Short mmCIF file of C-alpha atoms and ligand atoms in Angstrom, two decimals:
data_model
loop_
_atom_site.label_atom_id
_atom_site.label_comp_id
_atom_site.label_asym_id
_atom_site.label_seq_id
_atom_site.Cartn_x
_atom_site.Cartn_y
_atom_site.Cartn_z
CA UNK A 270 0.00 0.00 0.00
CA UNK A 271 1.18 3.52 -0.68
CA UNK A 272 2.69 5.45 2.23
CA UNK A 273 0.34 8.11 3.58
CA UNK A 274 1.33 11.73 2.98
CA UNK A 275 3.38 13.24 5.82
CA UNK A 276 1.59 15.82 8.00
CA UNK A 277 1.83 19.27 6.39
CA UNK A 278 2.30 17.93 2.88
CA UNK A 279 -0.45 18.93 0.48
CA UNK A 280 -1.01 17.69 -3.04
CA UNK A 281 -3.51 19.86 -4.94
CA UNK A 282 -4.07 18.21 -8.34
CA UNK A 283 -5.49 20.52 -11.01
CA UNK A 284 -5.27 23.54 -8.72
CA UNK A 285 -4.69 25.84 -11.70
CA UNK A 286 -7.04 25.62 -14.66
CA UNK A 287 -5.69 25.43 -18.18
CA UNK A 288 -5.99 29.17 -18.77
CA UNK A 289 -4.09 29.91 -15.56
CA UNK A 290 -1.23 27.54 -16.18
CA UNK A 291 -0.94 28.57 -19.82
CA UNK A 292 -0.72 32.17 -18.69
CA UNK A 293 2.03 31.27 -16.18
CA UNK A 294 4.01 29.62 -18.97
CA UNK A 295 3.66 32.85 -20.99
CA UNK A 296 4.98 34.80 -17.99
CA UNK A 297 7.99 32.45 -17.73
CA UNK A 298 8.65 32.85 -21.47
CA UNK A 299 8.69 36.64 -21.09
CA UNK A 300 10.96 36.57 -18.10
CA UNK A 301 13.61 34.25 -19.47
CA UNK A 302 14.28 36.75 -22.24
CA UNK A 303 15.95 39.00 -19.65
CA UNK A 304 16.94 36.31 -17.13
CA UNK A 305 17.94 33.41 -19.42
CA UNK A 306 17.93 29.78 -18.27
CA UNK A 307 21.36 28.68 -17.08
CA UNK A 308 22.72 25.26 -16.17
CA UNK A 309 23.68 24.99 -12.51
CA UNK A 310 26.41 22.73 -11.18
CA UNK A 311 26.62 20.31 -8.29
CA UNK A 312 28.59 21.68 -5.34
CA UNK A 313 32.16 20.31 -5.06
CA UNK A 314 32.10 18.03 -8.13
CA UNK A 315 30.92 20.72 -10.56
CA UNK A 316 28.82 18.12 -12.40
CA UNK A 317 26.24 19.97 -14.52
CA UNK A 318 22.62 19.58 -13.37
CA UNK A 319 20.20 17.96 -15.80
CA UNK A 320 17.76 20.85 -15.34
CA UNK A 321 18.05 24.47 -16.47
CA UNK A 322 17.20 27.23 -14.01
CA UNK A 323 16.28 30.86 -13.56
CA UNK A 324 14.40 32.81 -10.86
CA UNK A 325 11.77 35.41 -10.08
CA UNK A 326 11.87 37.65 -7.03
CA UNK A 327 14.41 39.60 -4.97
CA UNK A 328 16.48 36.46 -4.36
CA UNK A 329 17.35 33.64 -6.72
CA UNK A 330 18.68 30.16 -5.99
CA UNK A 331 21.91 29.33 -7.78
CA UNK A 332 23.69 25.96 -7.86
CA UNK A 333 27.44 26.37 -8.35
CA UNK A 334 30.61 24.34 -7.77
CA UNK A 335 31.22 26.54 -4.70
CA UNK A 336 27.82 25.57 -3.24
CA UNK A 337 24.13 26.31 -3.35
CA UNK A 338 23.23 29.89 -2.49
CA UNK A 339 20.65 32.63 -2.81
CA UNK A 340 21.82 35.63 -4.86
CA UNK A 341 20.32 38.98 -5.73
CA UNK A 342 21.52 38.83 -9.32
CA UNK A 343 21.57 36.45 -12.29
CA UNK A 344 25.00 34.76 -12.59
CA UNK A 345 25.17 35.39 -16.36
CA UNK A 346 23.79 38.92 -16.70
CA UNK A 347 24.64 40.25 -13.19
CA UNK A 348 21.22 41.96 -13.24
CA UNK A 349 18.57 41.63 -10.50
CA UNK A 350 16.07 38.83 -11.05
CA UNK A 351 12.71 39.79 -12.60
CA UNK A 352 9.99 40.68 -10.08
CA UNK A 353 7.75 37.99 -8.63
CA UNK A 354 4.63 37.94 -10.87
CA UNK A 355 1.45 39.02 -9.03
CA UNK A 356 -0.38 35.78 -9.93
CA UNK A 357 2.32 33.80 -8.09
CA UNK A 358 2.02 36.02 -5.01
CA UNK A 359 -1.74 35.48 -5.10
CA UNK A 360 -1.33 31.73 -5.33
CA UNK A 361 1.10 31.84 -2.38
CA UNK A 362 -1.41 33.82 -0.33
CA UNK A 363 -4.12 31.29 -1.17
CA UNK A 364 -2.21 28.12 -0.33
CA UNK A 365 0.89 28.78 1.79
CA UNK A 366 -0.79 29.48 5.15
CA UNK A 367 2.18 31.72 5.96
CA UNK A 368 2.23 35.43 6.75
CA UNK A 369 5.43 36.46 4.92
CA UNK A 370 5.63 36.72 1.14
CA UNK A 371 8.06 34.47 -0.72
CA UNK A 372 11.39 36.08 -1.66
CA UNK A 373 12.41 33.57 -4.29
CA UNK A 374 10.73 31.60 -7.01
CA UNK A 375 12.96 29.08 -8.74
CA UNK A 376 12.13 28.27 -12.31
CA UNK A 377 13.38 24.81 -13.21
CA UNK A 378 13.12 23.45 -16.74
CA UNK A 379 13.26 19.67 -17.12
CA UNK A 380 13.76 18.54 -20.68
CA UNK A 381 13.59 14.92 -21.82
CA UNK A 382 15.69 12.73 -19.52
CA UNK A 383 16.16 15.37 -16.80
CA UNK A 384 15.68 14.31 -13.19
CA UNK A 385 16.27 15.55 -9.67
CA UNK A 386 17.68 13.17 -7.08
CA UNK A 387 16.11 12.70 -3.66
CA UNK A 388 16.98 15.82 -1.59
CA UNK A 389 15.81 18.20 1.12
CA UNK A 390 15.38 21.91 0.43
CA UNK A 391 17.67 23.23 3.14
CA UNK A 392 19.31 26.42 1.84
CA UNK A 393 16.76 28.75 3.43
CA UNK A 394 17.25 30.44 6.82
CA UNK A 395 13.46 30.55 7.16
CA UNK A 396 13.37 26.89 8.14
CA UNK A 397 9.67 26.56 8.85
CA UNK A 398 8.13 28.52 5.98
CA UNK A 399 6.56 26.21 3.38
CA UNK A 400 7.78 25.60 -0.15
CA UNK A 401 4.99 25.91 -2.73
CA UNK A 402 5.63 24.16 -6.01
CA UNK A 403 3.75 24.43 -9.32
CA UNK A 404 4.03 21.96 -12.21
CA UNK A 405 3.71 23.14 -15.81
CA UNK A 406 3.95 21.16 -19.06
CA UNK A 407 4.95 17.49 -19.24
CA UNK A 408 3.97 15.10 -16.48
CA UNK A 409 6.60 14.02 -13.98
CA UNK A 410 7.04 11.20 -11.50
CA UNK A 411 7.46 12.79 -8.05
CA UNK A 412 8.93 10.80 -5.19
CA UNK A 413 8.23 11.78 -1.61
CA UNK A 414 10.04 10.29 1.35
CA UNK A 415 10.33 11.15 5.02
CA UNK A 416 12.74 13.10 7.21
CA UNK A 417 15.49 10.51 6.79
CA UNK A 418 16.93 9.48 3.46
CA UNK A 419 16.22 5.81 4.16
CA UNK A 420 12.56 6.32 5.08
CA UNK A 421 10.04 4.63 2.76
CA UNK A 422 8.95 6.72 -0.20
CA UNK A 423 5.83 6.96 -2.31
CA UNK A 424 5.63 8.12 -5.91
CA UNK A 425 2.92 9.84 -7.89
CA UNK A 426 2.54 11.70 -11.15
CA UNK A 427 2.39 15.48 -11.28
CA UNK A 428 0.59 17.13 -14.21
CA UNK A 429 0.45 20.65 -15.54
CA UNK A 430 -1.50 22.87 -13.11
CA UNK A 431 -0.86 20.68 -10.04
CA UNK A 432 0.37 22.39 -6.88
CA UNK A 433 2.33 20.77 -4.06
CA UNK A 434 2.99 22.31 -0.63
CA UNK A 435 5.84 21.10 1.57
CA UNK A 436 4.68 22.69 4.80
CA UNK A 437 4.73 22.10 8.54
CA UNK A 438 6.33 18.83 9.59
CA UNK A 439 6.85 17.85 5.93
CA UNK A 440 9.05 20.87 5.12
CA UNK A 441 12.27 18.84 5.53
CA UNK A 442 11.04 15.68 3.84
CA UNK A 443 13.14 14.14 1.10
CA UNK A 444 11.69 14.49 -2.39
CA UNK A 445 12.79 14.33 -6.00
CA UNK A 446 11.78 13.85 -9.62
CA UNK A 447 12.50 10.38 -11.01
CA UNK A 448 11.42 10.99 -14.58
CA UNK A 449 9.68 13.24 -17.05
CA UNK A 450 6.98 11.80 -19.31
CA UNK A 451 8.23 13.50 -22.43
CA UNK A 452 5.60 14.63 -24.91
CA UNK A 453 2.61 14.42 -22.52
CA UNK A 454 2.05 18.18 -22.93
CA UNK A 455 2.67 20.68 -25.70
CA UNK A 456 2.45 23.73 -23.44
CA UNK A 457 6.16 24.34 -22.91
CA UNK A 458 7.97 25.61 -26.01
CA UNK A 459 10.65 23.05 -27.08
CA UNK A 460 8.93 20.59 -24.73
CA UNK A 461 9.48 19.43 -21.20
CA UNK A 462 8.31 20.44 -17.77
CA UNK A 463 8.69 23.69 -15.89
CA UNK A 464 8.54 23.65 -12.11
CA UNK A 465 8.13 26.84 -10.10
CA UNK A 466 9.01 26.70 -6.39
CA UNK A 467 8.36 29.65 -4.11
CA UNK A 468 10.26 30.07 -0.87
CA UNK A 469 10.72 32.45 2.01
CA UNK A 470 14.51 32.65 2.36
CA UNK A 471 15.41 34.99 5.25
C1 LIG U 13 9.62 19.52 -8.67
N1 LIG U 13 11.39 20.51 -7.36
O1 LIG U 13 10.25 19.74 -9.70
C2 LIG U 13 10.29 19.61 -7.35
N2 LIG U 13 14.02 21.56 -5.16
O2 LIG U 13 8.43 19.17 -8.69
C3 LIG U 13 12.23 20.57 -6.32
O3 LIG U 13 12.08 19.83 -5.38
C4 LIG U 13 13.33 21.50 -6.28
O4 LIG U 13 12.97 22.27 -8.49
C5 LIG U 13 15.09 22.37 -5.04
C6 LIG U 13 15.48 23.15 -6.07
C7 LIG U 13 14.79 23.13 -7.25
C8 LIG U 13 13.67 22.29 -7.38
FE1 LIG U 14 13.17 20.40 -3.70
#
């Protein structure tokens, strides 16, 4: 039997309707003209990530050989990140159950074959604020574990418009993306899946 969801974890399938998630993809397309996708690297080894990233908001998450960090500027253009779109702030206010606004929204683009190993989001000083994640484009297989790497995991598919909240006791749960179901959506130009994750950082 599937593991139950940890307390504080919320899976909101189809939270955004088609018009809303299409419009978010348009917003991402506009933004990456000035804040282009870049390929982050694993700390220490410098191995390139299989996803491409960019950010909205005053702070952006950057993966570099020197470590993961939040920066005020894009590593390629040295310009501030584009502002957090109002529709994302609204979504945060509707689902986060948290009084502060998010300071960062990571944009992650998974093309065919991209994946994200089991990990905890732990680069934020605001340790209790939730992470709100939005799926756009191709479906993905999401894996959710517990607070320890060896805890049992459960997997389920995320589709375009689905929202996931890692809140409360689930904030430090392991999670990852095992695979992308390439070609299951035509919404993302050049294909693939875009994941937006909003965080309070400081
Ligand atoms: C997802 N993303 O793509 C989940 N974590 O559905 C993440 O867990 C994530 O995209 C840290 C940094 C970037 C991410
Ligand atoms: Fe994560």
